[in-house]
């Protein structure tokens, strides 16, 4: 009760299933209402029935170790859908061909709020990625060792890789001409060591195609929530046409 964990105990000989008051409250079933394993499976979210049914069969199979560890959705009587983390252990008796399951003891925890937070975080990340890949500016960020931690799609295209993930863990020497790499890294160190931004300065850049362009760059310290500098965040825009006009 203190840990707010639901307990269940399944007797395979009589097929009687015990559900603790906490588990019944979480599942939305009455305190004295008969509730069997088939009843439980019948209220699983439809998309989870096959997966959880297979996991239950494996846990009850004498050839296995009897363990059951899953996350699943459950449709409560009021129509709400809850997420649960369920773990159990099935115990067997006899050996060989006569070995059979006799008892399963387990626990379940309501993880609906955690799942909602995960969904919200995933949605926020997807929105951020859409913004990063849509704005007409190249964006990248590095750690204190000056290795890339990420970038947007435009930057990835400039350096000749298909996706932003391909740049992670690389340094400037692996994606730029050495002379330019030294210049970029010196700017990075200045921002990291002094802890102050460096805005709107012009510099050349060689694309993966071999073309030389001019860019207007800005770099700022990348800080954690406690203010510690964890890297450098940089942006640049292509100003080649403007330079040619000049």
PDB file of N, CA, C and O in Angstrom, residues 142 145-148 155 159 167 169-186 188-189:
ATOM      1  N   UNK A 142      28.542  21.543 -30.356  1.00  0.00           N
ATOM      2  CA  UNK A 142      29.674  20.676 -30.029  1.00  0.00           C
ATOM      3  C   UNK A 142      29.836  20.588 -28.516  1.00  0.00           C
ATOM      4  O   UNK A 142      29.387  21.468 -27.778  1.00  0.00           O
ATOM      5  N   UNK A 145      35.041  19.055 -25.885  1.00  0.00           N
ATOM      6  CA  UNK A 145      36.170  18.483 -26.621  1.00  0.00           C
ATOM      7  C   UNK A 145      36.102  18.852 -28.099  1.00  0.00           C
ATOM      8  O   UNK A 145      36.915  18.387 -28.893  1.00  0.00           O
ATOM      9  N   UNK A 146      35.117  19.698 -28.443  1.00  0.00           N
ATOM     10  CA  UNK A 146      34.905  20.193 -29.807  1.00  0.00           C
ATOM     11  C   UNK A 146      34.524  19.083 -30.780  1.00  0.00           C
ATOM     12  O   UNK A 146      34.854  19.135 -31.971  1.00  0.00           O
ATOM     13  N   UNK A 147      33.823  18.093 -30.266  1.00  0.00           N
ATOM     14  CA  UNK A 147      33.244  17.068 -31.132  1.00  0.00           C
ATOM     15  C   UNK A 147      31.755  17.370 -31.303  1.00  0.00           C
ATOM     16  O   UNK A 147      31.084  17.786 -30.354  1.00  0.00           O
ATOM     17  N   UNK A 148      31.254  17.172 -32.497  1.00  0.00           N
ATOM     18  CA  UNK A 148      29.866  17.514 -32.806  1.00  0.00           C
ATOM     19  C   UNK A 148      28.887  16.624 -32.032  1.00  0.00           C
ATOM     20  O   UNK A 148      29.040  15.408 -31.974  1.00  0.00           O
ATOM     21  N   UNK A 155      23.000  21.961 -42.358  1.00  0.00           N
ATOM     22  CA  UNK A 155      24.420  21.809 -42.064  1.00  0.00           C
ATOM     23  C   UNK A 155      24.923  20.451 -42.560  1.00  0.00           C
ATOM     24  O   UNK A 155      26.016  20.345 -43.137  1.00  0.00           O
ATOM     25  N   UNK A 159      28.111  19.637 -45.372  1.00  0.00           N
ATOM     26  CA  UNK A 159      29.326  18.852 -45.155  1.00  0.00           C
ATOM     27  C   UNK A 159      29.265  17.488 -45.839  1.00  0.00           C
ATOM     28  O   UNK A 159      30.174  16.666 -45.687  1.00  0.00           O
ATOM     29  N   UNK A 167      26.897  13.212 -38.166  1.00  0.00           N
ATOM     30  CA  UNK A 167      27.958  14.121 -37.741  1.00  0.00           C
ATOM     31  C   UNK A 167      28.345  13.914 -36.285  1.00  0.00           C
ATOM     32  O   UNK A 167      29.411  14.350 -35.842  1.00  0.00           O
ATOM     33  N   UNK A 169      29.846  12.911 -32.918  1.00  0.00           N
ATOM     34  CA  UNK A 169      31.114  12.295 -32.531  1.00  0.00           C
ATOM     35  C   UNK A 169      32.295  12.678 -33.382  1.00  0.00           C
ATOM     36  O   UNK A 169      33.436  12.363 -33.046  1.00  0.00           O
ATOM     37  N   UNK A 170      32.057  13.381 -34.487  1.00  0.00           N
ATOM     38  CA  UNK A 170      33.157  13.788 -35.363  1.00  0.00           C
ATOM     39  C   UNK A 170      33.675  15.157 -34.944  1.00  0.00           C
ATOM     40  O   UNK A 170      33.000  15.922 -34.262  1.00  0.00           O
ATOM     41  N   UNK A 171      34.917  15.469 -35.382  1.00  0.00           N
ATOM     42  CA  UNK A 171      35.454  16.808 -35.149  1.00  0.00           C
ATOM     43  C   UNK A 171      35.651  17.507 -36.482  1.00  0.00           C
ATOM     44  O   UNK A 171      35.411  16.927 -37.550  1.00  0.00           O
ATOM     45  N   UNK A 172      36.098  18.758 -36.432  1.00  0.00           N
ATOM     46  CA  UNK A 172      36.199  19.545 -37.660  1.00  0.00           C
ATOM     47  C   UNK A 172      37.226  18.986 -38.640  1.00  0.00           C
ATOM     48  O   UNK A 172      37.089  19.177 -39.852  1.00  0.00           O
ATOM     49  N   UNK A 173      38.254  18.326 -38.148  1.00  0.00           N
ATOM     50  CA  UNK A 173      39.260  17.768 -39.043  1.00  0.00           C
ATOM     51  C   UNK A 173      38.689  16.660 -39.910  1.00  0.00           C
ATOM     52  O   UNK A 173      39.230  16.369 -40.976  1.00  0.00           O
ATOM     53  N   UNK A 174      37.614  16.065 -39.476  1.00  0.00           N
ATOM     54  CA  UNK A 174      37.004  14.969 -40.231  1.00  0.00           C
ATOM     55  C   UNK A 174      36.005  15.453 -41.273  1.00  0.00           C
ATOM     56  O   UNK A 174      35.601  14.673 -42.137  1.00  0.00           O
ATOM     57  N   UNK A 175      35.618  16.733 -41.197  1.00  0.00           N
ATOM     58  CA  UNK A 175      34.598  17.212 -42.134  1.00  0.00           C
ATOM     59  C   UNK A 175      34.987  18.504 -42.845  1.00  0.00           C
ATOM     60  O   UNK A 175      34.266  18.955 -43.725  1.00  0.00           O
ATOM     61  N   UNK A 176      36.125  19.107 -42.471  1.00  0.00           N
ATOM     62  CA  UNK A 176      36.533  20.367 -43.092  1.00  0.00           C
ATOM     63  C   UNK A 176      37.999  20.321 -43.501  1.00  0.00           C
ATOM     64  O   UNK A 176      38.776  19.485 -43.024  1.00  0.00           O
ATOM     65  N   UNK A 177      38.354  21.246 -44.391  1.00  0.00           N
ATOM     66  CA  UNK A 177      39.766  21.409 -44.729  1.00  0.00           C
ATOM     67  C   UNK A 177      40.524  21.795 -43.461  1.00  0.00           C
ATOM     68  O   UNK A 177      40.010  22.510 -42.606  1.00  0.00           O
ATOM     69  N   UNK A 178      41.801  21.332 -43.354  1.00  0.00           N
ATOM     70  CA  UNK A 178      42.541  21.518 -42.114  1.00  0.00           C
ATOM     71  C   UNK A 178      42.681  22.993 -41.742  1.00  0.00           C
ATOM     72  O   UNK A 178      42.520  23.371 -40.575  1.00  0.00           O
ATOM     73  N   UNK A 179      42.978  23.839 -42.723  1.00  0.00           N
ATOM     74  CA  UNK A 179      43.157  25.253 -42.429  1.00  0.00           C
ATOM     75  C   UNK A 179      41.879  25.856 -41.846  1.00  0.00           C
ATOM     76  O   UNK A 179      41.915  26.587 -40.853  1.00  0.00           O
ATOM     77  N   UNK A 180      40.754  25.542 -42.457  1.00  0.00           N
ATOM     78  CA  UNK A 180      39.485  26.042 -41.946  1.00  0.00           C
ATOM     79  C   UNK A 180      39.139  25.409 -40.605  1.00  0.00           C
ATOM     80  O   UNK A 180      38.618  26.073 -39.708  1.00  0.00           O
ATOM     81  N   UNK A 181      39.461  24.119 -40.435  1.00  0.00           N
ATOM     82  CA  UNK A 181      39.176  23.445 -39.175  1.00  0.00           C
ATOM     83  C   UNK A 181      39.908  24.121 -38.025  1.00  0.00           C
ATOM     84  O   UNK A 181      39.339  24.328 -36.943  1.00  0.00           O
ATOM     85  N   UNK A 182      41.159  24.488 -38.235  1.00  0.00           N
ATOM     86  CA  UNK A 182      41.919  25.181 -37.187  1.00  0.00           C
ATOM     87  C   UNK A 182      41.262  26.504 -36.826  1.00  0.00           C
ATOM     88  O   UNK A 182      41.168  26.871 -35.647  1.00  0.00           O
ATOM     89  N   UNK A 183      40.792  27.235 -37.839  1.00  0.00           N
ATOM     90  CA  UNK A 183      40.153  28.520 -37.594  1.00  0.00           C
ATOM     91  C   UNK A 183      38.865  28.333 -36.792  1.00  0.00           C
ATOM     92  O   UNK A 183      38.617  29.042 -35.809  1.00  0.00           O
ATOM     93  N   UNK A 184      38.053  27.360 -37.192  1.00  0.00           N
ATOM     94  CA  UNK A 184      36.792  27.125 -36.498  1.00  0.00           C
ATOM     95  C   UNK A 184      37.030  26.732 -35.038  1.00  0.00           C
ATOM     96  O   UNK A 184      36.349  27.203 -34.132  1.00  0.00           O
ATOM     97  N   UNK A 185      38.012  25.864 -34.816  1.00  0.00           N
ATOM     98  CA  UNK A 185      38.282  25.370 -33.465  1.00  0.00           C
ATOM     99  C   UNK A 185      38.848  26.481 -32.566  1.00  0.00           C
ATOM    100  O   UNK A 185      38.565  26.516 -31.370  1.00  0.00           O
ATOM    101  N   UNK A 186      39.640  27.369 -33.138  1.00  0.00           N
ATOM    102  CA  UNK A 186      40.150  28.499 -32.352  1.00  0.00           C
ATOM    103  C   UNK A 186      39.003  29.398 -31.882  1.00  0.00           C
ATOM    104  O   UNK A 186      38.994  29.871 -30.738  1.00  0.00           O
ATOM    105  N   UNK A 188      35.928  28.374 -31.440  1.00  0.00           N
ATOM    106  CA  UNK A 188      35.208  27.592 -30.435  1.00  0.00           C
ATOM    107  C   UNK A 188      35.883  27.718 -29.069  1.00  0.00           C
ATOM    108  O   UNK A 188      35.216  27.930 -28.049  1.00  0.00           O
ATOM    109  N   UNK A 189      37.197  27.551 -29.030  1.00  0.00           N
ATOM    110  CA  UNK A 189      37.916  27.621 -27.755  1.00  0.00           C
ATOM    111  C   UNK A 189      37.768  28.991 -27.118  1.00  0.00           C
ATOM    112  O   UNK A 189      37.645  29.118 -25.886  1.00  0.00           O
TER     113      UNK A 189
END
